[in-house]
């Protein structure tokens, strides 16, 4: 047996688990011998007993066996090297294919999904010591695309909550999103971290709500909590601290780069555009040019409290 309860030549009988993230229920099926708590530890706060008879966001199945070959008309859409590893996204006749190597020396894992990401099958190489990270990342990919058709978006942002509201800080990697969250927690009493990398934002009943998720980057913060959004701020490094309110198109443009979407898929993009348009109509959005210091947090909070005016 390996660390995940799987032995070589294990049966393909599977066990189905249900999780609820941002109000969306999805199922994960893994070989019956799999220790789900070791495979997906960050998902435990989001586990639910059944699907409650409702509609599932998606079904995700992990199987053993050889990696499937590519279809004749498979086309490479994009390739990336990031915290997910080395990822290649391919368009196929019946949906999408994702190839993943967590490190340069890791074996190849393959996931095939439907066009709308309501179903996915992952061909997992269980001997990979990073298999937990691989499964977590593959689930993140499916989830981030599936929610786009349900009035929600997965954002690359660090998020804190204070006095019943969530505040999201966006920006390119290395711009200080986590640092800015830490400044709020240090200097503003009652502030805590909701998620440090991939919160979900939904528009519900006219309100914009931020949710914690099982994906939080290098910071282990997996809180099954949600709060109405008090503000969203794009951070830019600068030798001074200045908050600029953003409205309509400018607010949309500031938030868009932080959204997870396959940009070659018109249907998914339309879902994102609709959700983002409703978000910027309802919450203060701004750009903060800043230094990593207390004053930056104070300028940011004051700008948001002024409603982006």
Coordinates of N, CA, C and O in Angstrom, one line a residue, residues 75-231:
X75 N -6.3 20.2 -30.5 CA -5.6 21.5 -30.8 C -5.1 22.1 -29.4 O -5.9 22.2 -28.5
X76 N -3.8 22.4 -29.4 CA -3.3 23.1 -28.2 C -3.8 24.5 -28.1 O -3.6 25.3 -29.0
X77 N -4.4 24.9 -26.9 CA -4.9 26.2 -26.7 C -3.9 27.0 -25.9 O -3.7 28.2 -26.3
X78 N -3.3 26.5 -24.9 CA -2.4 27.2 -24.1 C -1.5 26.3 -23.3 O -1.9 25.1 -23.0
X79 N -0.4 26.8 -22.8 CA 0.5 26.0 -22.0 C 1.1 26.9 -20.9 O 1.4 28.1 -21.2
X80 N 1.2 26.4 -19.7 CA 1.6 27.3 -18.6 C 2.5 26.6 -17.6 O 2.4 25.3 -17.5
X81 N 3.3 27.3 -16.9 CA 4.1 26.8 -15.8 C 3.8 27.7 -14.6 O 4.2 28.9 -14.6
X82 N 3.1 27.2 -13.6 CA 2.7 28.0 -12.5 C 2.6 27.1 -11.2 O 3.1 26.0 -11.2
X83 N 1.8 27.6 -10.2 CA 1.6 26.8 -9.0 C 0.9 25.5 -9.3 O 0.9 24.6 -8.4
X84 N 0.2 25.3 -10.4 CA -0.4 24.1 -10.8 C 0.6 23.1 -11.4 O 0.2 21.9 -11.5
X85 N 1.8 23.5 -11.7 CA 2.7 22.7 -12.4 C 2.8 23.1 -13.8 O 2.6 24.2 -14.2
X86 N 3.2 22.1 -14.7 CA 3.3 22.3 -16.1 C 2.0 21.8 -16.7 O 1.7 20.6 -16.6
X87 N 1.2 22.7 -17.2 CA -0.2 22.4 -17.6 C -0.3 22.7 -19.1 O 0.0 23.8 -19.5
X88 N -0.9 21.8 -19.9 CA -1.2 22.0 -21.3 C -2.7 21.8 -21.4 O -3.3 20.8 -21.0
X89 N -3.4 22.8 -22.1 CA -4.8 22.8 -22.3 C -5.1 22.5 -23.8 O -4.6 23.2 -24.6
X90 N -5.9 21.5 -24.1 CA -6.1 21.1 -25.5 C -7.6 21.1 -25.7 O -8.4 20.7 -24.9
X91 N -8.0 21.5 -26.9 CA -9.4 21.4 -27.3 C -9.6 20.2 -28.1 O -8.9 19.9 -29.1
X92 N -10.6 19.4 -27.8 CA -10.9 18.1 -28.5 C -12.4 18.2 -29.0 O -13.1 19.1 -28.6
X93 N -12.7 17.3 -29.8 CA -14.0 17.3 -30.4 C -15.2 17.3 -29.4 O -16.2 18.0 -29.5
X94 N -15.0 16.5 -28.3 CA -16.1 16.3 -27.3 C -15.8 17.2 -26.1 O -16.6 17.0 -25.1
X95 N -14.8 18.0 -26.0 CA -14.6 18.8 -24.8 C -13.1 19.2 -24.7 O -12.5 19.7 -25.7
X96 N -12.5 19.1 -23.6 CA -11.2 19.6 -23.3 C -10.3 18.5 -22.7 O -10.8 17.5 -22.1
X97 N -9.0 18.6 -23.0 CA -8.0 17.7 -22.4 C -7.0 18.5 -21.7 O -6.5 19.6 -22.2
X98 N -6.7 18.2 -20.5 CA -5.6 18.8 -19.7 C -4.5 17.8 -19.4 O -4.8 16.8 -18.8
X99 N -3.3 18.2 -19.8 CA -2.1 17.4 -19.4 C -1.4 18.1 -18.3 O -1.1 19.3 -18.4
X100 N -0.9 17.3 -17.3 CA -0.3 18.0 -16.2 C 0.9 17.2 -15.7 O 0.8 16.0 -15.5
X101 N 2.0 17.9 -15.5 CA 3.2 17.4 -14.8 C 3.4 18.3 -13.6 O 3.6 19.5 -13.8
X102 N 3.4 17.8 -12.4 CA 3.5 18.7 -11.3 C 4.9 19.3 -11.2 O 5.1 20.4 -10.8
X103 N 5.9 18.4 -11.5 CA 7.3 18.9 -11.6 C 7.9 18.3 -12.9 O 7.2 17.5 -13.6
X104 N 9.0 18.8 -13.3 CA 9.7 18.3 -14.5 C 9.9 16.8 -14.5 O 9.9 16.2 -15.5
X105 N 10.1 16.3 -13.3 CA 10.4 14.8 -13.2 C 9.1 14.0 -12.9 O 9.2 12.8 -12.9
X106 N 8.0 14.7 -12.7 CA 6.8 13.9 -12.4 C 6.1 13.3 -13.6 O 6.3 13.7 -14.7
X107 N 5.4 12.2 -13.4 CA 4.7 11.5 -14.5 C 3.6 12.4 -15.0 O 3.1 13.3 -14.3
X108 N 3.1 12.1 -16.2 CA 2.0 12.8 -16.8 C 0.7 12.3 -16.3 O 0.4 11.1 -16.3
X109 N -0.2 13.3 -15.9 CA -1.6 13.0 -15.6 C -2.4 13.7 -16.7 O -2.1 14.7 -17.2
X110 N -3.5 13.0 -17.0 CA -4.4 13.6 -18.0 C -5.8 13.6 -17.5 O -6.3 12.7 -16.8
X111 N -6.5 14.7 -17.8 CA -7.9 14.9 -17.5 C -8.7 15.2 -18.8 O -8.3 16.1 -19.5
X112 N -9.8 14.5 -19.0 CA -10.7 14.9 -20.1 C -12.0 15.4 -19.5 O -12.6 14.8 -18.6
X113 N -12.5 16.5 -20.1 CA -13.7 17.1 -19.6 C -14.8 17.3 -20.7 O -14.4 17.3 -21.9
X114 N -16.0 17.4 -20.3 CA -17.1 17.8 -21.3 C -16.9 19.3 -21.6 O -16.2 20.0 -20.9
X115 N -17.6 19.8 -22.6 CA -17.4 21.2 -23.1 C -17.8 22.1 -22.0 O -17.3 23.2 -21.9
X116 N -18.9 21.8 -21.2 CA -19.4 22.7 -20.2 C -18.8 22.4 -18.8 O -19.2 22.9 -17.8
X117 N -17.8 21.5 -18.7 CA -17.2 21.1 -17.5 C -18.1 20.5 -16.4 O -17.8 20.6 -15.2
X118 N -19.2 19.9 -16.8 CA -20.1 19.2 -15.9 C -19.6 17.8 -15.6 O -20.2 17.2 -14.7
X119 N -18.7 17.3 -16.3 CA -18.1 16.0 -16.1 C -16.7 15.9 -16.5 O -16.2 16.6 -17.4
X120 N -15.9 15.1 -15.7 CA -14.5 15.0 -16.0 C -13.9 13.7 -15.5 O -14.4 13.2 -14.5
X121 N -13.0 13.1 -16.3 CA -12.3 11.9 -15.9 C -10.8 12.2 -15.9 O -10.3 12.7 -16.9
X122 N -10.2 11.9 -14.7 CA -8.8 12.1 -14.6 C -8.0 10.8 -14.5 O -8.4 9.9 -13.7
X123 N -7.0 10.6 -15.4 CA -6.2 9.4 -15.4 C -5.0 9.7 -14.6 O -4.1 10.4 -15.0
X124 N -5.0 9.2 -13.4 CA -4.0 9.5 -12.4 C -3.0 8.5 -12.2 O -3.2 7.3 -12.2
X125 N -1.7 8.9 -12.2 CA -0.6 8.0 -11.9 C -0.3 8.1 -10.4 O 0.3 9.0 -9.9
X126 N -0.8 7.1 -9.7 CA -0.9 7.1 -8.2 C 0.5 7.0 -7.6 O 0.6 7.4 -6.4
X127 N 1.5 6.6 -8.3 CA 2.8 6.5 -7.7 C 3.5 7.9 -7.6 O 4.5 8.0 -6.9
X128 N 2.9 8.9 -8.2 CA 3.5 10.3 -8.1 C 3.4 10.8 -6.7 O 2.3 10.8 -6.1
X129 N 4.5 11.1 -6.1 CA 4.5 11.6 -4.7 C 3.7 12.9 -4.5 O 3.3 13.3 -3.4
X130 N 3.4 13.6 -5.6 CA 2.6 14.8 -5.6 C 1.2 14.6 -6.0 O 0.5 15.6 -6.4
X131 N 0.7 13.4 -5.9 CA -0.6 13.1 -6.4 C -1.7 13.9 -5.7 O -2.7 14.3 -6.4
X132 N -1.5 14.2 -4.5 CA -2.5 15.0 -3.8 C -2.6 16.4 -4.4 O -3.7 16.9 -4.6
X133 N -1.5 17.0 -4.7 CA -1.5 18.3 -5.3 C -2.1 18.3 -6.7 O -2.8 19.2 -7.1
X134 N -1.8 17.2 -7.4 CA -2.3 17.1 -8.8 C -3.8 17.0 -8.8 O -4.5 17.7 -9.5
X135 N -4.4 16.2 -7.9 CA -5.9 16.0 -7.9 C -6.5 17.3 -7.4 O -7.5 17.7 -7.9
X136 N -5.9 18.0 -6.4 CA -6.4 19.3 -6.0 C -6.4 20.3 -7.1 O -7.4 21.0 -7.3
X137 N -5.3 20.3 -7.9 CA -5.2 21.3 -9.0 C -6.2 21.0 -10.1 O -6.8 21.9 -10.7
X138 N -6.3 19.7 -10.4 CA -7.3 19.3 -11.5 C -8.7 19.7 -11.1 O -9.5 20.1 -12.0
X139 N -9.1 19.5 -9.9 CA -10.4 19.8 -9.4 C -10.6 21.3 -9.5 O -11.7 21.8 -9.8
X140 N -9.6 22.1 -9.2 CA -9.6 23.5 -9.2 C -9.9 24.0 -10.7 O -10.7 24.9 -10.9
X141 N -9.3 23.4 -11.6 CA -9.5 23.7 -13.0 C -10.9 23.5 -13.4 O -11.6 24.4 -14.0
X142 N -11.5 22.3 -13.1 CA -12.9 22.0 -13.5 C -13.8 23.0 -12.8 O -14.7 23.5 -13.4
X143 N -13.6 23.1 -11.5 CA -14.5 24.0 -10.7 C -14.5 25.4 -11.2 O -15.6 26.0 -11.4
X144 N -13.4 26.0 -11.5 CA -13.3 27.4 -11.9 C -14.0 27.6 -13.3 O -14.5 28.8 -13.5
X145 N -14.1 26.6 -14.1 CA -14.8 26.8 -15.4 C -16.3 26.5 -15.3 O -17.1 27.2 -15.8
X146 N -16.6 25.5 -14.5 CA -18.0 25.1 -14.3 C -18.8 26.3 -13.7 O -20.0 26.5 -14.0
X147 N -18.3 27.0 -12.7 CA -19.0 28.0 -12.0 C -19.3 29.2 -12.9 O -20.3 30.0 -12.6
X148 N -18.6 29.4 -14.0 CA -18.8 30.5 -14.9 C -20.2 30.5 -15.5 O -20.7 31.6 -15.9
X149 N -20.8 29.3 -15.7 CA -22.1 29.2 -16.2 C -23.2 29.3 -15.2 O -24.4 29.0 -15.5
X150 N -22.8 29.5 -13.9 CA -23.7 29.5 -12.8 C -23.7 30.9 -12.1 O -24.1 30.9 -10.9
X151 N -23.3 31.9 -12.7 CA -23.3 33.3 -12.0 C -22.2 33.4 -11.0 O -22.4 34.2 -10.0
X152 N -21.1 32.8 -11.1 CA -20.0 32.9 -10.2 C -18.7 32.9 -10.9 O -18.6 32.6 -12.1
X153 N -17.6 33.3 -10.2 CA -16.3 33.3 -10.7 C -15.2 33.0 -9.7 O -15.4 33.4 -8.5
X154 N -14.2 32.3 -10.1 CA -13.1 32.0 -9.3 C -12.0 33.0 -9.5 O -11.6 33.2 -10.7
X155 N -11.6 33.7 -8.5 CA -10.6 34.8 -8.6 C -9.3 34.5 -8.0 O -9.2 33.9 -7.0
X156 N -8.2 35.0 -8.7 CA -6.9 35.0 -8.1 C -6.8 36.2 -7.2 O -6.5 37.3 -7.6
X157 N -7.0 36.0 -5.9 CA -7.0 37.1 -5.0 C -6.8 36.7 -3.5 O -7.0 35.5 -3.2
X158 N -6.3 37.6 -2.7 CA -6.2 37.4 -1.3 C -7.4 38.1 -0.7 O -7.7 39.2 -1.0
X159 N -8.1 37.4 0.3 CA -9.3 37.9 0.8 C -9.4 37.9 2.3 O -9.1 36.9 2.9
X160 N -9.7 39.1 2.9 CA -9.9 39.1 4.3 C -11.4 39.5 4.6 O -12.1 39.9 3.7
X161 N -11.8 39.3 5.9 CA -13.1 39.7 6.3 C -13.0 40.5 7.6 O -12.2 40.2 8.5
X162 N -13.9 41.5 7.7 CA -13.9 42.4 8.8 C -15.3 42.9 9.0 O -15.9 43.4 8.0
X163 N -15.8 42.9 10.2 CA -17.2 43.4 10.5 C -18.2 42.9 9.6 O -19.1 43.7 9.1
X164 N -18.1 41.7 9.2 CA -19.2 41.0 8.4 C -19.1 41.2 6.9 O -20.0 40.9 6.2
X165 N -18.0 41.8 6.4 CA -17.8 42.0 5.0 C -16.4 41.5 4.5 O -15.4 41.4 5.3
X166 N -16.4 41.0 3.3 CA -15.1 40.5 2.7 C -14.5 41.6 1.8 O -15.2 42.3 1.1
X167 N -13.2 41.6 1.8 CA -12.4 42.6 1.0 C -11.4 41.8 0.2 O -10.6 41.0 0.7
X168 N -11.4 41.9 -1.2 CA -10.6 41.2 -2.0 C -9.5 42.0 -2.6 O -9.7 43.1 -3.1
X169 N -8.2 41.5 -2.6 CA -7.1 42.2 -3.2 C -6.5 41.4 -4.3 O -6.1 40.3 -4.2
X170 N -6.5 42.0 -5.5 CA -6.1 41.3 -6.7 C -4.8 42.0 -7.2 O -4.5 43.1 -6.8
X171 N -4.2 41.3 -8.2 CA -2.9 41.8 -8.8 C -2.1 40.7 -9.3 O -2.3 39.5 -9.0
X172 N -1.1 41.1 -10.1 CA -0.2 40.1 -10.6 C 0.6 39.4 -9.5 O 0.7 40.0 -8.4
X173 N 1.1 38.2 -9.7 CA 1.9 37.5 -8.7 C 3.1 38.4 -8.3 O 3.8 38.9 -9.2
X174 N 3.3 38.5 -7.0 CA 4.4 39.2 -6.5 C 4.1 40.7 -6.2 O 5.0 41.4 -5.8
X175 N 2.8 41.1 -6.4 CA 2.5 42.5 -6.2 C 2.1 42.8 -4.7 O 1.9 43.9 -4.3
X176 N 2.1 41.7 -3.9 CA 1.9 42.0 -2.5 C 0.4 41.7 -2.0 O 0.0 42.4 -1.0
X177 N -0.3 40.9 -2.6 CA -1.7 40.6 -2.2 C -1.7 40.0 -0.8 O -2.5 40.5 0.1
X178 N -0.9 39.0 -0.5 CA -0.9 38.4 0.8 C -0.3 39.4 1.8 O -0.8 39.5 3.0
X179 N 0.7 40.2 1.4 CA 1.2 41.2 2.3 C 0.2 42.2 2.7 O 0.1 42.6 3.9
X180 N -0.6 42.6 1.8 CA -1.7 43.6 2.1 C -2.7 43.0 3.0 O -3.2 43.7 3.9
X181 N -3.1 41.8 2.8 CA -4.0 41.1 3.7 C -3.5 41.1 5.1 O -4.2 41.3 6.1
X182 N -2.2 40.8 5.2 CA -1.5 40.7 6.5 C -1.5 42.1 7.2 O -1.6 42.2 8.4
X183 N -1.4 43.2 6.4 CA -1.4 44.5 7.0 C -2.8 44.8 7.6 O -2.9 45.4 8.7
X184 N -3.8 44.4 6.9 CA -5.2 44.6 7.4 C -5.4 43.8 8.7 O -5.9 44.3 9.7
X185 N -4.9 42.6 8.7 CA -5.1 41.7 9.9 C -4.2 42.3 11.1 O -4.7 42.2 12.3
X186 N -3.1 42.9 10.8 CA -2.2 43.4 11.9 C -2.8 44.7 12.5 O -2.7 44.9 13.7
X187 N -3.3 45.5 11.6 CA -3.6 46.9 12.0 C -5.1 47.2 12.3 O -5.5 48.2 12.9
X188 N -6.0 46.3 11.7 CA -7.4 46.5 11.9 C -8.0 45.4 12.8 O -8.1 44.3 12.3
X189 N -8.4 45.7 13.9 CA -8.9 44.8 14.9 C -10.1 44.0 14.3 O -11.0 44.6 13.6
X190 N -10.1 42.7 14.6 CA -11.2 41.9 14.1 C -11.2 41.4 12.7 O -12.1 40.8 12.1
X191 N -10.0 41.7 12.0 CA -9.8 41.2 10.6 C -9.2 39.9 10.6 O -8.3 39.6 11.3
X192 N -9.7 39.0 9.7 CA -9.1 37.6 9.6 C -9.1 37.3 8.1 O -9.7 37.9 7.3
X193 N -8.3 36.2 7.8 CA -8.1 35.8 6.4 C -9.2 34.8 6.0 O -9.5 33.8 6.8
X194 N -9.9 35.0 4.9 CA -10.9 34.1 4.4 C -10.3 33.1 3.4 O -10.5 31.9 3.4
X195 N -9.4 33.6 2.5 CA -8.7 32.8 1.5 C -7.6 33.6 1.0 O -7.7 34.8 0.8
X196 N -6.5 32.9 0.7 CA -5.3 33.7 0.3 C -4.9 33.5 -1.2 O -3.8 33.9 -1.6
X197 N -5.8 32.9 -2.0 CA -5.4 32.6 -3.4 C -6.6 32.5 -4.4 O -6.6 33.2 -5.4
X198 N -7.6 31.7 -4.0 CA -8.7 31.5 -5.0 C -10.1 31.5 -4.3 O -10.7 30.4 -4.2
X199 N -10.6 32.6 -3.9 CA -11.9 32.7 -3.4 C -12.9 32.6 -4.6 O -12.5 32.8 -5.7
X200 N -14.1 32.3 -4.3 CA -15.2 32.3 -5.3 C -16.1 33.5 -4.9 O -16.5 33.7 -3.8
X201 N -16.5 34.2 -6.0 CA -17.5 35.3 -5.8 C -18.7 35.0 -6.6 O -18.7 34.6 -7.8
X202 N -19.9 35.2 -5.9 CA -21.2 34.9 -6.6 C -22.1 36.2 -6.4 O -21.9 36.9 -5.5
X203 N -23.0 36.3 -7.4 CA -24.0 37.3 -7.3 C -25.3 36.6 -6.9 O -25.8 35.8 -7.6
X204 N -25.8 36.9 -5.7 CA -27.0 36.2 -5.1 C -28.0 37.2 -4.6 O -27.7 38.0 -3.7
X205 N -29.2 37.1 -5.2 CA -30.2 38.0 -4.8 C -29.9 39.5 -4.8 O -30.3 40.2 -3.9
X206 N -29.1 39.9 -5.8 CA -28.7 41.3 -5.9 C -27.4 41.6 -5.1 O -27.0 42.7 -5.2
X207 N -26.9 40.7 -4.3 CA -25.7 40.9 -3.5 C -24.5 40.1 -4.0 O -24.7 39.0 -4.6
X208 N -23.4 40.7 -3.8 CA -22.1 40.0 -4.2 C -21.5 39.4 -3.0 O -21.3 40.1 -2.0
X209 N -21.3 38.1 -3.0 CA -20.8 37.3 -1.9 C -19.5 36.6 -2.2 O -19.4 36.0 -3.3
X210 N -18.6 36.7 -1.3 CA -17.3 36.0 -1.4 C -17.3 34.7 -0.5 O -17.7 34.8 0.6
X211 N -16.7 33.6 -1.0 CA -16.7 32.4 -0.3 C -15.3 31.9 -0.2 O -14.5 32.0 -1.1
X212 N -15.0 31.2 0.9 CA -13.8 30.5 1.1 C -13.8 29.2 0.2 O -14.9 28.7 -0.1
X213 N -12.7 28.7 -0.1 CA -12.6 27.5 -1.0 C -11.5 26.6 -0.5 O -10.7 26.9 0.3
X214 N -11.4 25.3 -1.1 CA -10.3 24.4 -0.8 C -8.9 24.8 -1.4 O -7.9 24.1 -1.2
X215 N -8.9 25.9 -2.2 CA -7.7 26.3 -2.9 C -7.2 27.7 -2.3 O -7.9 28.7 -2.5
X216 N -6.1 27.7 -1.6 CA -5.6 28.9 -1.0 C -4.1 29.1 -1.1 O -3.5 29.7 -0.3
X217 N -3.6 28.6 -2.2 CA -2.2 28.8 -2.5 C -1.3 28.2 -1.5 O -1.5 27.0 -1.0
X218 N -0.2 28.9 -1.1 CA 0.7 28.4 -0.1 C 0.3 28.6 1.3 O 1.0 28.1 2.2
X219 N -0.8 29.3 1.5 CA -1.3 29.6 2.8 C -2.5 28.6 3.2 O -3.5 28.6 2.5
X220 N -2.3 27.7 4.1 CA -3.4 26.8 4.5 C -4.6 27.5 5.2 O -4.6 27.5 6.4
X221 N -5.5 28.0 4.4 CA -6.7 28.7 4.9 C -7.9 28.2 4.1 O -8.2 28.7 3.0
X222 N -8.6 27.2 4.7 CA -9.7 26.5 4.0 C -10.9 26.6 4.8 O -11.4 25.7 5.4
X223 N -11.5 27.8 4.8 CA -12.7 28.1 5.6 C -14.0 28.1 4.8 O -14.1 28.7 3.8
X224 N -14.9 27.3 5.3 CA -16.2 27.2 4.7 C -17.1 28.3 5.2 O -18.0 28.1 6.0
X225 N -16.7 29.5 4.8 CA -17.4 30.7 5.3 C -17.7 31.6 4.1 O -17.1 31.5 3.0
X226 N -18.7 32.5 4.3 CA -18.9 33.5 3.2 C -19.4 34.8 3.8 O -19.9 34.8 4.9
X227 N -19.1 35.9 3.1 CA -19.5 37.2 3.5 C -19.8 38.1 2.3 O -19.2 37.9 1.2
X228 N -20.7 39.0 2.5 CA -21.0 40.0 1.4 C -19.7 40.8 1.1 O -18.9 41.1 2.0
X229 N -19.5 41.1 -0.1 CA -18.2 41.8 -0.5 C -18.4 43.3 -0.2 O -19.3 44.0 -0.7
X230 N -17.4 43.8 0.5 CA -17.4 45.2 0.8 C -16.6 46.0 -0.1 O -16.7 47.3 -0.3
X231 N -15.6 45.4 -0.9 CA -14.8 46.1 -1.9 C -13.8 45.2 -2.5 O -13.5 44.1 -2.0

